[in-house]
XYZ file of C-alpha atoms in Angstrom:
775
model
C 5.112 -30.703 -21.680
C 5.205 -32.774 -18.491
C 8.045 -34.868 -19.869
C 9.966 -31.723 -20.807
C 9.602 -30.352 -17.302
C 10.930 -33.578 -15.831
C 13.800 -33.589 -18.258
C 14.766 -30.025 -17.419
C 14.603 -30.850 -13.765
C 16.956 -33.822 -14.228
C 19.377 -31.773 -16.319
C 19.480 -29.038 -13.692
C 20.020 -31.540 -10.899
C 23.154 -32.904 -12.636
C 24.691 -29.496 -13.297
C 24.270 -27.005 -16.085
C 27.765 -27.462 -17.617
C 27.038 -31.124 -18.372
C 24.407 -30.078 -20.927
C 27.032 -28.040 -22.821
C 29.404 -31.055 -22.975
C 26.594 -33.248 -24.323
C 25.941 -30.723 -27.078
C 29.602 -30.643 -28.084
C 29.809 -34.467 -28.293
C 26.590 -34.694 -30.283
C 27.747 -31.999 -32.719
C 31.023 -33.854 -33.413
C 29.186 -37.134 -33.919
C 26.773 -35.494 -36.355
C 29.601 -34.070 -38.480
C 31.285 -37.477 -38.567
C 28.073 -39.191 -39.703
C 27.580 -36.663 -42.495
C 31.113 -37.279 -43.817
C 30.804 -41.086 -43.799
C 27.557 -41.577 -45.641
C 24.690 -39.618 -47.078
C 22.564 -42.769 -46.796
C 22.505 -42.706 -43.019
C 19.541 -40.338 -43.021
C 17.648 -42.123 -40.315
C 20.621 -42.033 -37.967
C 21.223 -38.373 -38.773
C 17.562 -37.618 -38.141
C 17.783 -39.374 -34.775
C 20.914 -37.405 -33.955
C 19.253 -34.134 -34.951
C 16.376 -34.871 -32.653
C 18.769 -35.487 -29.784
C 20.678 -32.331 -30.720
C 17.454 -30.317 -30.723
C 16.559 -31.765 -27.353
C 19.981 -30.930 -25.959
C 19.783 -27.399 -27.342
C 16.412 -27.039 -25.703
C 17.988 -28.102 -22.414
C 20.789 -25.606 -22.886
C 18.295 -22.840 -23.710
C 16.234 -23.576 -20.620
C 19.372 -23.809 -18.497
C 20.576 -20.453 -19.784
C 17.109 -19.047 -19.205
C 17.194 -20.249 -15.596
C 20.644 -18.720 -15.171
C 19.416 -15.468 -16.667
C 16.379 -15.427 -14.386
C 18.548 -16.104 -11.356
C 20.940 -13.317 -12.366
C 17.999 -11.015 -13.082
C 16.467 -11.803 -9.664
C 19.826 -11.184 -7.999
C 20.224 -7.912 -9.906
C 16.667 -6.942 -9.011
C 17.396 -7.670 -5.368
C 20.421 -5.408 -5.569
C 18.210 -2.603 -6.864
C 15.766 -2.996 -4.000
C 16.175 -0.697 -1.060
C 17.122 -3.018 1.797
C 15.445 -1.841 4.989
C 16.330 -3.138 8.445
C 13.300 -2.923 10.744
C 14.363 -2.897 14.412
C 11.793 -3.301 17.189
C 11.477 -4.463 20.799
C 13.775 -2.838 23.318
C 14.242 -2.919 27.094
C 11.229 -0.811 28.090
C 7.750 -1.996 29.040
C 6.600 -0.638 25.676
C 8.431 -3.255 23.608
C 5.141 -5.063 22.979
C 3.697 -1.882 21.506
C 6.829 -1.662 19.401
C 5.726 -4.885 17.701
C 2.539 -3.123 16.581
C 4.521 -0.328 14.987
C 6.855 -2.801 13.307
C 3.917 -4.760 11.869
C 2.379 -1.583 10.465
C 5.648 -0.552 8.835
C 6.294 -4.023 7.410
C 2.753 -4.385 6.071
C 2.948 -1.148 4.121
C 6.511 -0.813 2.814
C 7.383 -4.392 1.828
C 7.537 -4.957 -1.942
C 7.684 -2.603 -4.948
C 11.406 -1.995 -4.649
C 11.715 -2.485 -0.898
C 12.918 -5.624 0.869
C 12.667 -5.736 4.660
C 14.746 -7.647 7.212
C 13.453 -7.767 10.796
C 15.482 -7.442 13.978
C 14.431 -7.649 17.602
C 16.127 -6.413 20.779
C 14.907 -8.037 23.978
C 14.545 -6.661 27.501
C 18.219 -7.400 28.243
C 19.471 -5.647 25.069
C 20.275 -8.955 23.381
C 19.683 -8.667 19.652
C 18.341 -11.135 17.107
C 17.523 -11.361 13.419
C 13.936 -12.661 13.321
C 11.519 -13.768 10.660
C 8.558 -11.609 9.715
C 6.327 -14.409 11.029
C 7.702 -13.848 14.534
C 6.850 -10.177 14.190
C 3.177 -11.156 14.038
C 3.242 -12.749 17.483
C 0.748 -11.173 19.850
C 3.294 -10.138 22.480
C 7.059 -10.518 22.983
C 6.315 -13.178 25.613
C 5.030 -15.378 22.781
C 8.530 -15.792 21.369
C 11.085 -14.365 23.823
C 11.664 -17.798 25.351
C 12.414 -19.453 22.013
C 14.569 -16.792 20.367
C 17.778 -18.716 21.050
C 16.555 -21.667 18.978
C 14.509 -19.908 16.292
C 16.408 -16.695 15.566
C 19.929 -15.675 14.649
C 21.464 -14.150 17.750
C 24.238 -11.579 17.878
C 26.911 -11.624 20.545
C 26.580 -7.896 21.195
C 24.910 -4.767 19.895
C 28.160 -3.918 18.114
C 27.967 -7.315 16.401
C 24.430 -6.448 15.275
C 25.622 -3.105 13.927
C 28.474 -4.733 12.001
C 25.955 -7.131 10.470
C 23.671 -4.237 9.482
C 26.513 -2.447 7.685
C 26.488 -5.056 4.923
C 22.973 -6.455 5.254
C 20.826 -3.328 4.888
C 20.894 0.057 3.187
C 18.916 1.909 5.840
C 17.411 1.142 9.251
C 13.840 1.964 10.276
C 13.897 1.917 14.106
C 10.561 1.493 15.879
C 11.732 0.913 19.447
C 9.651 2.837 21.982
C 10.849 4.247 25.261
C 14.370 3.619 26.556
C 17.015 2.823 23.938
C 14.587 3.735 21.150
C 13.529 7.302 21.862
C 16.393 8.378 24.117
C 19.018 8.288 21.346
C 20.426 4.858 22.264
C 19.771 2.954 19.035
C 20.509 6.098 17.021
C 23.934 6.469 18.656
C 24.746 2.826 17.909
C 23.850 3.275 14.247
C 25.727 6.561 13.972
C 28.894 4.985 15.420
C 28.882 2.510 12.512
C 27.800 5.066 9.857
C 24.530 3.226 9.234
C 21.782 5.438 7.728
C 18.476 5.396 9.584
C 15.019 6.935 9.506
C 14.357 9.665 12.028
C 16.108 12.174 14.233
C 19.747 11.943 15.329
C 20.901 10.707 18.726
C 21.669 14.006 20.466
C 18.360 15.565 19.401
C 16.487 12.419 20.486
C 18.209 12.545 23.854
C 17.086 16.126 24.498
C 13.531 15.480 23.343
C 13.202 12.305 25.412
C 14.254 13.984 28.677
C 11.137 15.891 29.686
C 13.057 18.480 31.663
C 15.714 19.017 28.975
C 12.952 19.284 26.359
C 11.273 22.060 28.350
C 14.598 23.922 28.530
C 14.958 23.605 24.757
C 11.478 25.033 24.276
C 12.347 27.993 26.483
C 15.680 28.450 24.736
C 13.960 28.897 21.393
C 11.263 31.214 22.748
C 8.339 28.784 22.912
C 5.913 28.653 25.802
C 6.359 25.697 28.119
C 4.515 24.204 31.051
C 6.091 25.481 34.316
C 8.004 22.647 35.977
C 10.408 21.794 38.761
C 13.170 19.153 38.680
C 13.630 16.793 41.631
C 17.012 15.028 41.706
C 17.578 12.362 44.331
C 15.578 11.749 47.479
C 16.862 14.766 49.404
C 14.133 17.174 48.308
C 14.236 20.758 49.622
C 10.647 21.302 50.755
C 11.040 25.068 51.062
C 12.359 25.304 47.516
C 9.501 23.356 45.965
C 7.040 25.315 48.135
C 8.431 28.519 46.634
C 7.900 27.050 43.161
C 4.257 26.350 44.079
C 3.864 29.950 45.243
C 5.520 31.390 42.127
C 3.050 29.471 39.953
C 0.010 30.426 42.045
C -0.581 26.882 43.233
C -2.127 26.162 46.604
C 0.527 24.684 48.892
C -1.877 22.047 50.206
C -4.036 21.047 47.231
C -2.437 22.566 44.138
C -2.746 20.033 41.313
C 0.445 18.939 39.562
C 1.758 16.067 37.464
C 4.714 14.078 38.792
C 6.618 12.004 36.232
C 10.051 10.535 35.532
C 12.186 12.764 33.355
C 13.624 9.939 31.268
C 11.129 7.105 31.217
C 8.719 6.125 28.474
C 5.673 8.328 28.234
C 3.470 5.723 29.893
C 5.625 4.866 32.865
C 5.393 6.161 36.420
C 3.176 9.206 35.858
C 1.153 10.379 38.839
C -1.107 13.278 39.740
C -0.314 14.957 43.062
C -2.014 17.586 45.209
C 0.065 20.052 47.167
C 3.721 20.237 48.188
C 3.882 17.246 50.550
C 2.027 14.911 48.193
C 4.277 15.994 45.311
C 7.453 15.271 47.297
C 6.069 11.930 48.473
C 5.244 10.746 44.943
C 8.490 12.051 43.473
C 10.531 10.167 46.074
C 8.452 7.020 45.448
C 9.382 7.114 41.772
C 13.064 7.521 42.602
C 13.036 4.699 45.159
C 11.251 2.431 42.663
C 14.277 2.846 40.420
C 12.313 4.242 37.490
C 14.494 7.349 37.290
C 16.620 9.499 39.585
C 15.294 12.665 37.956
C 11.608 13.486 38.416
C 9.666 16.406 36.948
C 6.874 18.164 38.835
C 4.689 20.040 36.365
C 1.658 22.315 36.561
C -1.570 20.548 35.633
C -3.145 22.529 32.792
C -6.723 23.658 33.413
C -9.145 24.999 30.783
C -7.112 24.048 27.762
C -7.881 22.217 24.532
C -5.416 19.436 23.765
C -4.111 18.767 20.266
C -1.530 16.617 18.537
C 0.093 17.371 15.189
C 2.145 15.249 12.792
C 5.074 17.006 11.136
C 6.322 15.561 7.834
C 9.617 16.693 6.351
C 9.237 16.805 2.552
C 12.650 18.258 1.882
C 15.560 16.474 0.235
C 19.160 15.922 1.184
C 20.257 18.417 3.816
C 17.385 20.808 3.064
C 14.576 20.592 5.619
C 11.023 21.387 4.559
C 8.704 20.463 7.436
C 4.962 20.547 6.783
C 2.429 20.091 9.567
C -0.538 17.941 8.562
C -4.072 18.553 9.830
C -3.794 18.529 13.649
C -6.208 16.496 15.783
C -8.101 17.832 18.756
C -8.315 15.418 21.686
C -11.643 15.974 23.430
C -11.831 14.449 26.892
C -15.178 14.133 28.632
C -15.168 13.622 32.388
C -17.997 12.632 34.683
C -17.134 13.693 38.226
C -16.736 10.763 40.591
C -16.184 12.861 43.674
C -12.585 11.672 43.955
C -10.348 14.558 42.775
C -7.426 12.296 41.864
C -9.675 9.891 39.968
C -11.187 12.812 38.073
C -7.723 14.141 37.268
C -6.554 10.900 35.675
C -8.372 9.321 32.789
C -7.838 5.881 34.261
C -8.394 2.314 33.080
C -11.899 1.762 34.421
C -13.222 5.172 33.380
C -11.865 4.667 29.862
C -13.310 1.212 29.303
C -16.680 1.001 30.993
C -18.272 4.266 29.778
C -19.480 4.466 26.188
C -17.347 7.433 25.120
C -14.902 9.529 27.071
C -12.535 10.644 24.365
C -13.170 11.874 20.843
C -10.744 13.003 18.162
C -11.565 15.831 15.774
C -9.416 16.192 12.655
C -9.080 19.092 11.998
C -9.620 20.617 15.454
C -12.698 22.668 16.172
C -10.493 25.705 16.811
C -10.647 29.070 15.037
C -8.826 28.886 11.736
C -6.173 31.375 12.839
C -5.362 29.115 15.809
C -4.899 26.086 13.543
C -2.687 28.206 11.311
C -0.602 29.210 14.337
C -0.284 25.579 15.487
C 0.974 24.518 12.059
C 3.404 27.435 11.742
C 4.781 27.080 15.261
C 5.116 23.277 15.129
C 6.981 23.542 11.820
C 9.326 26.125 13.313
C 9.836 23.983 16.416
C 10.725 20.996 14.209
C 13.476 23.046 12.562
C 14.747 24.711 15.739
C 15.178 21.367 17.511
C 16.981 19.805 14.529
C 14.403 17.053 14.034
C 14.358 14.857 10.933
C 11.882 13.053 8.688
C 8.782 13.128 10.905
C 7.595 13.802 14.436
C 4.460 14.120 16.531
C 4.191 17.281 18.594
C 1.583 17.581 21.351
C 0.294 20.730 22.913
C -2.578 22.852 24.156
C -4.655 25.706 22.849
C -5.221 27.731 26.009
C -8.546 29.309 26.836
C -8.488 32.843 28.323
C -9.456 31.323 31.690
C -6.563 28.819 31.679
C -4.270 28.695 34.698
C -1.339 29.214 32.294
C -1.175 32.274 30.078
C 1.383 33.990 27.891
C 1.254 37.003 30.186
C 2.624 34.972 33.068
C 4.935 32.803 30.955
C 8.309 34.466 30.554
C 9.337 32.144 27.716
C 6.868 33.533 25.193
C 9.238 36.420 24.269
C 6.596 38.253 22.340
C 5.628 35.387 20.057
C 2.376 35.889 18.182
C 0.877 32.568 19.309
C 0.753 33.202 23.035
C -2.259 30.901 23.386
C -0.396 27.860 21.988
C 1.775 25.765 24.280
C 3.755 22.698 23.253
C 4.322 19.910 25.746
C 5.758 16.734 24.170
C 7.901 15.886 21.163
C 7.469 12.260 20.068
C 10.022 10.964 17.585
C 9.183 7.254 17.391
C 5.960 6.587 19.286
C 3.743 8.444 16.816
C 3.254 5.129 15.027
C 1.417 3.505 17.893
C -0.838 6.072 19.498
C -4.236 4.442 19.144
C -6.119 6.393 21.768
C -9.138 4.957 23.565
C -10.341 1.496 22.644
C -13.627 0.023 23.841
C -13.439 -3.713 24.437
C -16.348 -5.928 25.459
C -14.197 -7.721 28.018
C -12.457 -5.007 29.998
C -11.290 -7.430 32.676
C -9.050 -9.220 30.183
C -7.546 -6.319 28.223
C -3.834 -5.621 28.586
C -3.292 -1.884 28.611
C -0.614 0.706 29.146
C -1.426 4.131 30.516
C 0.139 7.019 28.662
C 0.209 10.502 30.072
C 0.949 13.261 27.606
C 2.179 16.113 29.769
C -0.813 16.720 31.998
C -3.446 14.324 30.720
C -3.572 10.575 30.681
C -4.261 8.665 27.454
C -4.417 4.958 26.901
C -2.378 2.780 24.590
C -3.643 -0.683 23.744
C -1.385 -3.457 22.634
C -3.056 -4.605 19.411
C -2.701 -4.710 15.641
C -4.825 -1.687 14.785
C -3.430 0.674 12.161
C -5.252 3.841 13.166
C -2.491 5.923 14.734
C -2.472 9.717 14.541
C 0.127 9.486 11.783
C -2.213 7.528 9.524
C -5.337 9.437 10.580
C -3.868 12.822 9.736
C -2.043 11.638 6.608
C -5.207 10.085 5.167
C -7.003 13.413 5.507
C -4.586 14.974 3.005
C -4.274 12.188 0.425
C -1.778 9.650 1.794
C -2.524 5.958 2.173
C -0.614 4.009 4.841
C 1.904 2.805 2.278
C 2.339 6.194 0.657
C 3.072 8.088 3.875
C 5.554 5.471 5.130
C 7.319 5.307 1.794
C 7.448 9.096 1.684
C 9.196 9.064 5.072
C 11.552 6.324 3.862
C 12.361 8.268 0.694
C 13.043 11.409 2.686
C 15.497 9.594 4.946
C 17.164 7.901 1.958
C 17.628 11.238 0.193
C 20.237 12.243 2.766
C 22.626 9.779 1.105
C 22.836 10.065 -2.699
C 23.961 6.445 -3.132
C 20.618 5.177 -1.765
C 18.945 5.417 -5.173
C 15.578 3.700 -5.207
C 15.647 1.980 -8.599
C 12.593 -0.202 -8.462
C 9.978 2.014 -6.843
C 6.580 1.726 -8.477
C 4.254 4.518 -7.434
C 0.507 4.126 -7.716
C -1.559 6.950 -9.159
C -4.836 5.236 -8.351
C -7.178 7.015 -5.964
C -7.841 3.994 -3.798
C -9.728 5.748 -1.031
C -12.799 6.622 -3.041
C -16.177 5.312 -1.922
C -17.698 5.813 -5.367
C -18.685 2.633 -7.160
C -17.257 3.335 -10.610
C -14.419 1.021 -11.605
C -13.238 -1.044 -14.549
C -15.065 -4.227 -15.508
C -12.111 -6.361 -14.442
C -12.351 -5.146 -10.853
C -14.464 -7.125 -8.376
C -16.365 -5.008 -5.850
C -16.351 -5.967 -2.191
C -18.378 -4.383 0.624
C -16.853 -5.025 4.052
C -19.481 -4.467 6.755
C -18.709 -4.157 10.475
C -20.053 -2.496 13.624
C -23.610 -3.149 14.783
C -25.224 -3.249 18.225
C -23.721 -6.079 20.185
C -21.129 -5.948 22.934
C -18.660 -7.212 20.334
C -19.143 -4.259 18.007
C -15.718 -2.772 18.786
C -13.989 -6.068 18.031
C -16.035 -6.067 14.830
C -14.584 -2.648 13.947
C -11.093 -4.064 14.413
C -11.868 -7.128 12.306
C -13.519 -5.145 9.536
C -10.696 -2.619 9.436
C -8.097 -5.372 9.126
C -10.079 -7.102 6.361
C -10.515 -3.838 4.445
C -6.874 -2.888 4.910
C -5.616 -6.207 3.570
C -8.087 -6.675 0.711
C -7.663 -3.183 -0.689
C -4.041 -3.960 -1.563
C -5.198 -6.174 -4.448
C -5.489 -4.309 -7.729
C -8.360 -6.504 -8.946
C -10.559 -5.618 -5.942
C -12.516 -2.443 -5.256
C -13.103 -2.610 -1.494
C -15.585 -0.345 0.279
C -15.671 -0.248 4.106
C -19.204 -0.022 5.547
C -20.399 0.685 9.086
C -23.554 -0.986 10.359
C -24.560 1.923 12.537
C -25.339 1.279 16.201
C -29.112 1.808 16.519
C -30.004 4.906 18.522
C -32.356 2.928 20.744
C -29.684 0.413 21.721
C -26.467 2.178 22.654
C -25.983 -0.106 25.660
C -25.137 -3.167 23.600
C -27.954 -5.282 25.052
C -29.750 -7.857 22.920
C -31.748 -5.876 20.326
C -35.150 -6.987 19.087
C -34.910 -7.841 15.384
C -38.396 -6.832 14.374
C -39.182 -5.769 10.833
C -39.458 -2.145 11.925
C -36.104 -2.374 13.694
C -34.415 -3.665 10.534
C -36.076 -0.929 8.498
C -34.574 1.662 10.814
C -31.037 0.299 10.618
C -28.493 2.410 8.757
C -25.292 1.585 6.913
C -22.600 4.146 6.103
C -20.181 3.896 3.173
C -16.944 5.190 4.665
C -14.076 7.133 3.109
C -10.553 6.007 3.935
C -9.867 8.476 6.735
C -13.110 7.841 8.615
C -12.369 4.123 8.946
C -9.284 4.936 11.006
C -11.177 5.404 14.256
C -11.417 3.297 17.376
C -15.062 2.518 18.085
C -18.301 2.169 16.178
C -19.632 5.198 18.058
C -16.593 7.275 17.137
C -16.909 6.348 13.455
C -20.603 7.254 13.526
C -19.851 10.592 15.221
C -17.194 11.299 12.594
C -19.711 10.549 9.825
C -22.299 12.897 11.286
C -19.728 15.632 11.819
C -18.255 15.226 8.332
C -21.554 15.779 6.526
C -22.345 19.033 8.337
C -22.048 21.655 5.556
C -20.042 24.183 7.564
C -17.705 21.529 8.917
C -17.211 20.002 5.462
C -16.342 23.409 3.992
C -13.967 24.170 6.868
C -12.194 20.819 6.478
C -11.965 21.109 2.702
C -10.362 24.540 2.930
C -7.713 23.328 5.384
C -7.059 20.152 3.396
C -6.378 22.199 0.287
C -3.901 24.388 2.134
C -1.993 21.454 3.627
C -1.841 19.610 0.297
C -0.500 22.735 -1.410
C 2.168 23.046 1.286
C 3.113 19.401 0.817
C 3.343 19.714 -2.956
C 5.696 22.702 -2.628
C 8.264 20.239 -1.326
C 7.204 17.031 -3.078
C 6.716 18.331 -6.627
C 10.456 18.265 -7.250
C 10.910 14.738 -5.911
C 11.110 12.354 -8.879
C 9.978 9.394 -6.776
C 6.727 10.943 -5.566
C 3.791 9.510 -7.500
C 1.167 11.838 -6.077
C -1.543 11.477 -3.469
C -3.247 8.117 -3.752
C -6.512 8.481 -1.831
C -9.354 10.986 -1.723
C -11.178 12.124 1.380
C -14.812 12.071 0.303
C -17.863 12.494 2.476
C -19.429 9.380 4.039
C -22.709 8.208 2.482
C -25.726 6.971 4.456
C -28.225 4.280 3.389
C -30.908 2.262 5.104
C -29.917 -1.375 5.545
C -32.288 -2.469 2.794
C -31.104 0.304 0.452
C -27.519 -0.730 1.086
C -28.301 -4.346 0.168
C -29.924 -3.186 -3.084
C -26.844 -1.055 -3.739
C -24.640 -4.129 -3.275
C -26.858 -6.008 -5.722
C -26.642 -3.251 -8.344
C -22.881 -3.079 -7.941
C -22.638 -6.896 -8.165
C -20.568 -6.729 -5.007
C -19.646 -9.530 -2.650
C -20.366 -8.667 0.984
C -17.666 -9.581 3.481
C -19.534 -9.948 6.783
C -17.358 -8.787 9.692
C -20.258 -7.986 12.037
C -19.765 -9.915 15.287
C -22.823 -11.300 17.035
C -26.399 -10.067 16.527
C -27.720 -9.870 12.985
C -24.248 -10.532 11.593
C -24.055 -14.050 12.982
C -27.619 -15.193 13.657
C -28.692 -15.514 10.018
C -30.650 -12.240 9.800
C -28.194 -10.370 7.575
C -27.573 -13.535 5.585
C -31.318 -13.934 4.909
C -31.639 -10.328 3.716
C -28.713 -10.796 1.336
C -30.115 -14.114 0.095
C -33.445 -12.442 -0.694
C -31.674 -10.057 -3.078
C -29.261 -12.646 -4.470
C -26.184 -10.900 -3.075
C -23.108 -13.073 -2.525
C -21.524 -12.965 0.912
C -18.800 -14.643 2.914
C -19.399 -17.238 5.599
C -22.159 -19.790 6.259
C -25.754 -19.495 5.122
C -28.879 -18.693 7.096
C -29.538 -22.066 8.740
C -25.928 -22.726 9.703
C -25.533 -19.195 11.056
C -28.707 -19.409 13.104
C -27.749 -22.809 14.478
C -24.174 -21.909 15.380
C -25.102 -18.567 16.929
C -27.489 -20.174 19.434
C -25.475 -22.394 21.749
C -28.513 -24.516 22.636
C -29.414 -25.094 18.990
C -25.803 -26.042 18.320
C -25.956 -28.729 21.012
C -29.230 -30.043 19.691
C -27.867 -30.181 16.158
C -24.911 -32.240 17.349
C -26.786 -34.509 19.758
C -27.112 -37.353 17.253
C -23.318 -37.603 17.058
C -23.119 -39.001 20.587
C -23.502 -42.455 19.030
C -20.087 -42.022 17.393
C -18.386 -40.526 20.436
C -19.022 -36.791 19.880
C -20.670 -35.342 22.974
C -21.886 -31.901 24.011
C -22.056 -30.380 27.465
C -25.409 -30.483 29.236
C -27.104 -27.088 29.340
C -30.039 -25.260 30.809
C -31.417 -22.014 29.398
C -32.886 -19.197 31.438
C -33.886 -15.634 30.644
C -31.720 -13.023 32.360
C -34.778 -11.244 33.809
C -36.051 -14.513 35.299
C -32.670 -15.208 36.915
C -32.500 -11.775 38.525
C -35.941 -12.113 40.086
C -35.474 -15.645 41.448
C -33.748 -16.483 44.707
C -30.197 -17.738 44.506
C -30.943 -20.874 46.481
C -33.820 -21.905 44.204
C -31.747 -21.432 41.065
C -28.813 -23.272 42.559
C -30.877 -26.259 43.656
C -32.560 -26.463 40.273
C -29.257 -26.336 38.382
C -27.411 -28.944 40.415
C -30.403 -31.291 40.160
C -30.854 -30.876 36.434
C -27.181 -30.738 35.382
C -25.830 -33.063 38.103
C -22.727 -31.020 38.892
C -21.521 -28.289 41.250
C -19.576 -26.099 38.784
C -21.182 -24.049 36.001
C -20.154 -21.806 33.140
C -22.643 -18.963 32.612
C -22.790 -17.355 29.172
C -25.259 -15.675 26.812
C -27.144 -18.152 24.651
C -27.171 -15.954 21.536
C -24.239 -13.583 21.692
C -20.550 -13.772 20.929
C -18.786 -16.786 22.350
C -16.766 -14.835 24.915
C -19.164 -12.056 25.855
C -20.571 -11.870 29.376
C -23.190 -9.127 29.924
C -22.678 -7.031 33.042
C -25.866 -8.274 34.738
C -24.838 -11.886 34.254
C -21.342 -11.119 35.476
C -22.712 -9.541 38.639
C -24.991 -12.514 39.225
C -22.099 -14.916 38.772
C -20.254 -12.923 41.427
C -23.193 -13.344 43.812
C -23.220 -17.089 43.199
């Protein structure tokens, strides 16, 4: 067989037609031999062998040709998607996150994806998917000229796209992505694309124009005032304050650019003079020459809702998924402006200051009104494919009411007010993230109308789109492909020949599966200061492993212990381990941001009344979706189930893994996940797990033990840094001078690196950080 492979390789390298000529010559020679003498059997036999060999070559060659033609034909049947990200706004890094999520979940099964990037100067490039996985644009901006195919102009890019792709999936955030810029470029070259058209995008992106559109169609809107240029009429804006019952000196308003990305230049102001001052500042900074001053909503309940169009062709059939309530929890600092804005420090240092509830904890008739009104708004504004619509459910004591809002025009839902229409950025709204190293996190502040949210540049795949879709049966891939199908249906020639839908319910936490499927438990969370990074790691592992058909992957949360919410070093006594809990998580619950938020979602989900309420709403939404999707030949059905989370003690969970013959993928950072404790418990029950064993884990977790274990290697030139170990409590109670003198004497240097001996490699507890500052 090896010789045959080499022979085929040689034949192919010399050209396929040569094999056919050899066959013809050998055939003629064989006929001639047969005519000359019947006694030349041995020569004929030799010739036949060569003929058979040559025929084999020809067969293989034809087979290769057939495979190449088949692959080319298969490629033609694939839907060719052009994924465009980047852009000139400060949100282009976040755009990479959206592009990664789209690529991860639509590539393959009849879809081929080409990636394109537009830089801050609107220069465009065709890039590899590998470049898309860079952490930030700065990682590859400087080398685009040498590594990527550049286009001389945006028109040149568009001309390339005409022949290179069937449809474009734009994921540019902010300017040129959400303001209709990229859409207008594509429309001018008749290139199909996912999402809303350019003129509708332009109106939705301009915050003032969007409010006028809301009023035009009879929807309530937040009262606002437009400042154009630096020559502001103080008396005019003062009259606006009076008309809206705002105190001229301290009335709280939001000041924001009309046409900038949702996270750029938003300020809270108090009174007329402060409002004018901050509006003029924005104009002078060059962010925008149009600035909106808007009433700050008091006593309202914020929500966000994903709208999915499940129509076909020119027929729109928008269905609103289960909305999410955004619960903000403030702790008064005494500074009114600091309390008004949910700023960087107050988001990161507290344990929890934002929680999402899907569905909202509103009366059922309110949720019904939100869904009906958002669907109507989607149609009235001429939106396409999908959108995220933000708004408020107003309490009776709110400073804005339908009675005082002339735009309500007798609508039934006078207590519902819509504020923002997001046509691209719904892919990257991650909400609050809790990082153990807040001083080193890159963040972008996003203000949705009158409240500030936070967007984190990262690779998480837990946006509102995926959260809400998973609640009603869509996996990441299924919802994105549904959107792609909907956009493709507007052009009949975009037939999706090679789509393979999956009818498997992949989101189930139950343990039944076929014998050929290997079970995997992915565990993350825990107590340490790295528990939120652990959530990110575990989610990524689960998300990637569950794509393999031969794996049954169950995400599991190692619950933060109630006695150790601070993230300090927990005592690992036997009783402590006995009290630890592990939750088996359904698909939708995994898509949260912190270990605490996942735990809260678990506890809320298992409340009988809440479970019944959610189930009833899920059924209604899924029925609404099927009204539009049942006639779509490409739709393979919902592919995940939203079951209730299941709670076990740590020891029960390990026995469950043993019974299921599961392999445990340890994604717990620090603590019992890295110090050998969890490994020892799994070893005791004979459960397979990833990573090093007990001794190696224990040694590598403790930095002092690691040095000691490597000390013998100094003879061969491998050295470790000299160390001294002290308890944190001892350090705090000693004088600085005594500690300093002791350290410089023992370690013989004047510069030190202070770190925990038995925690994650980059974690610095707050007490140690403060002490380092004193030193």
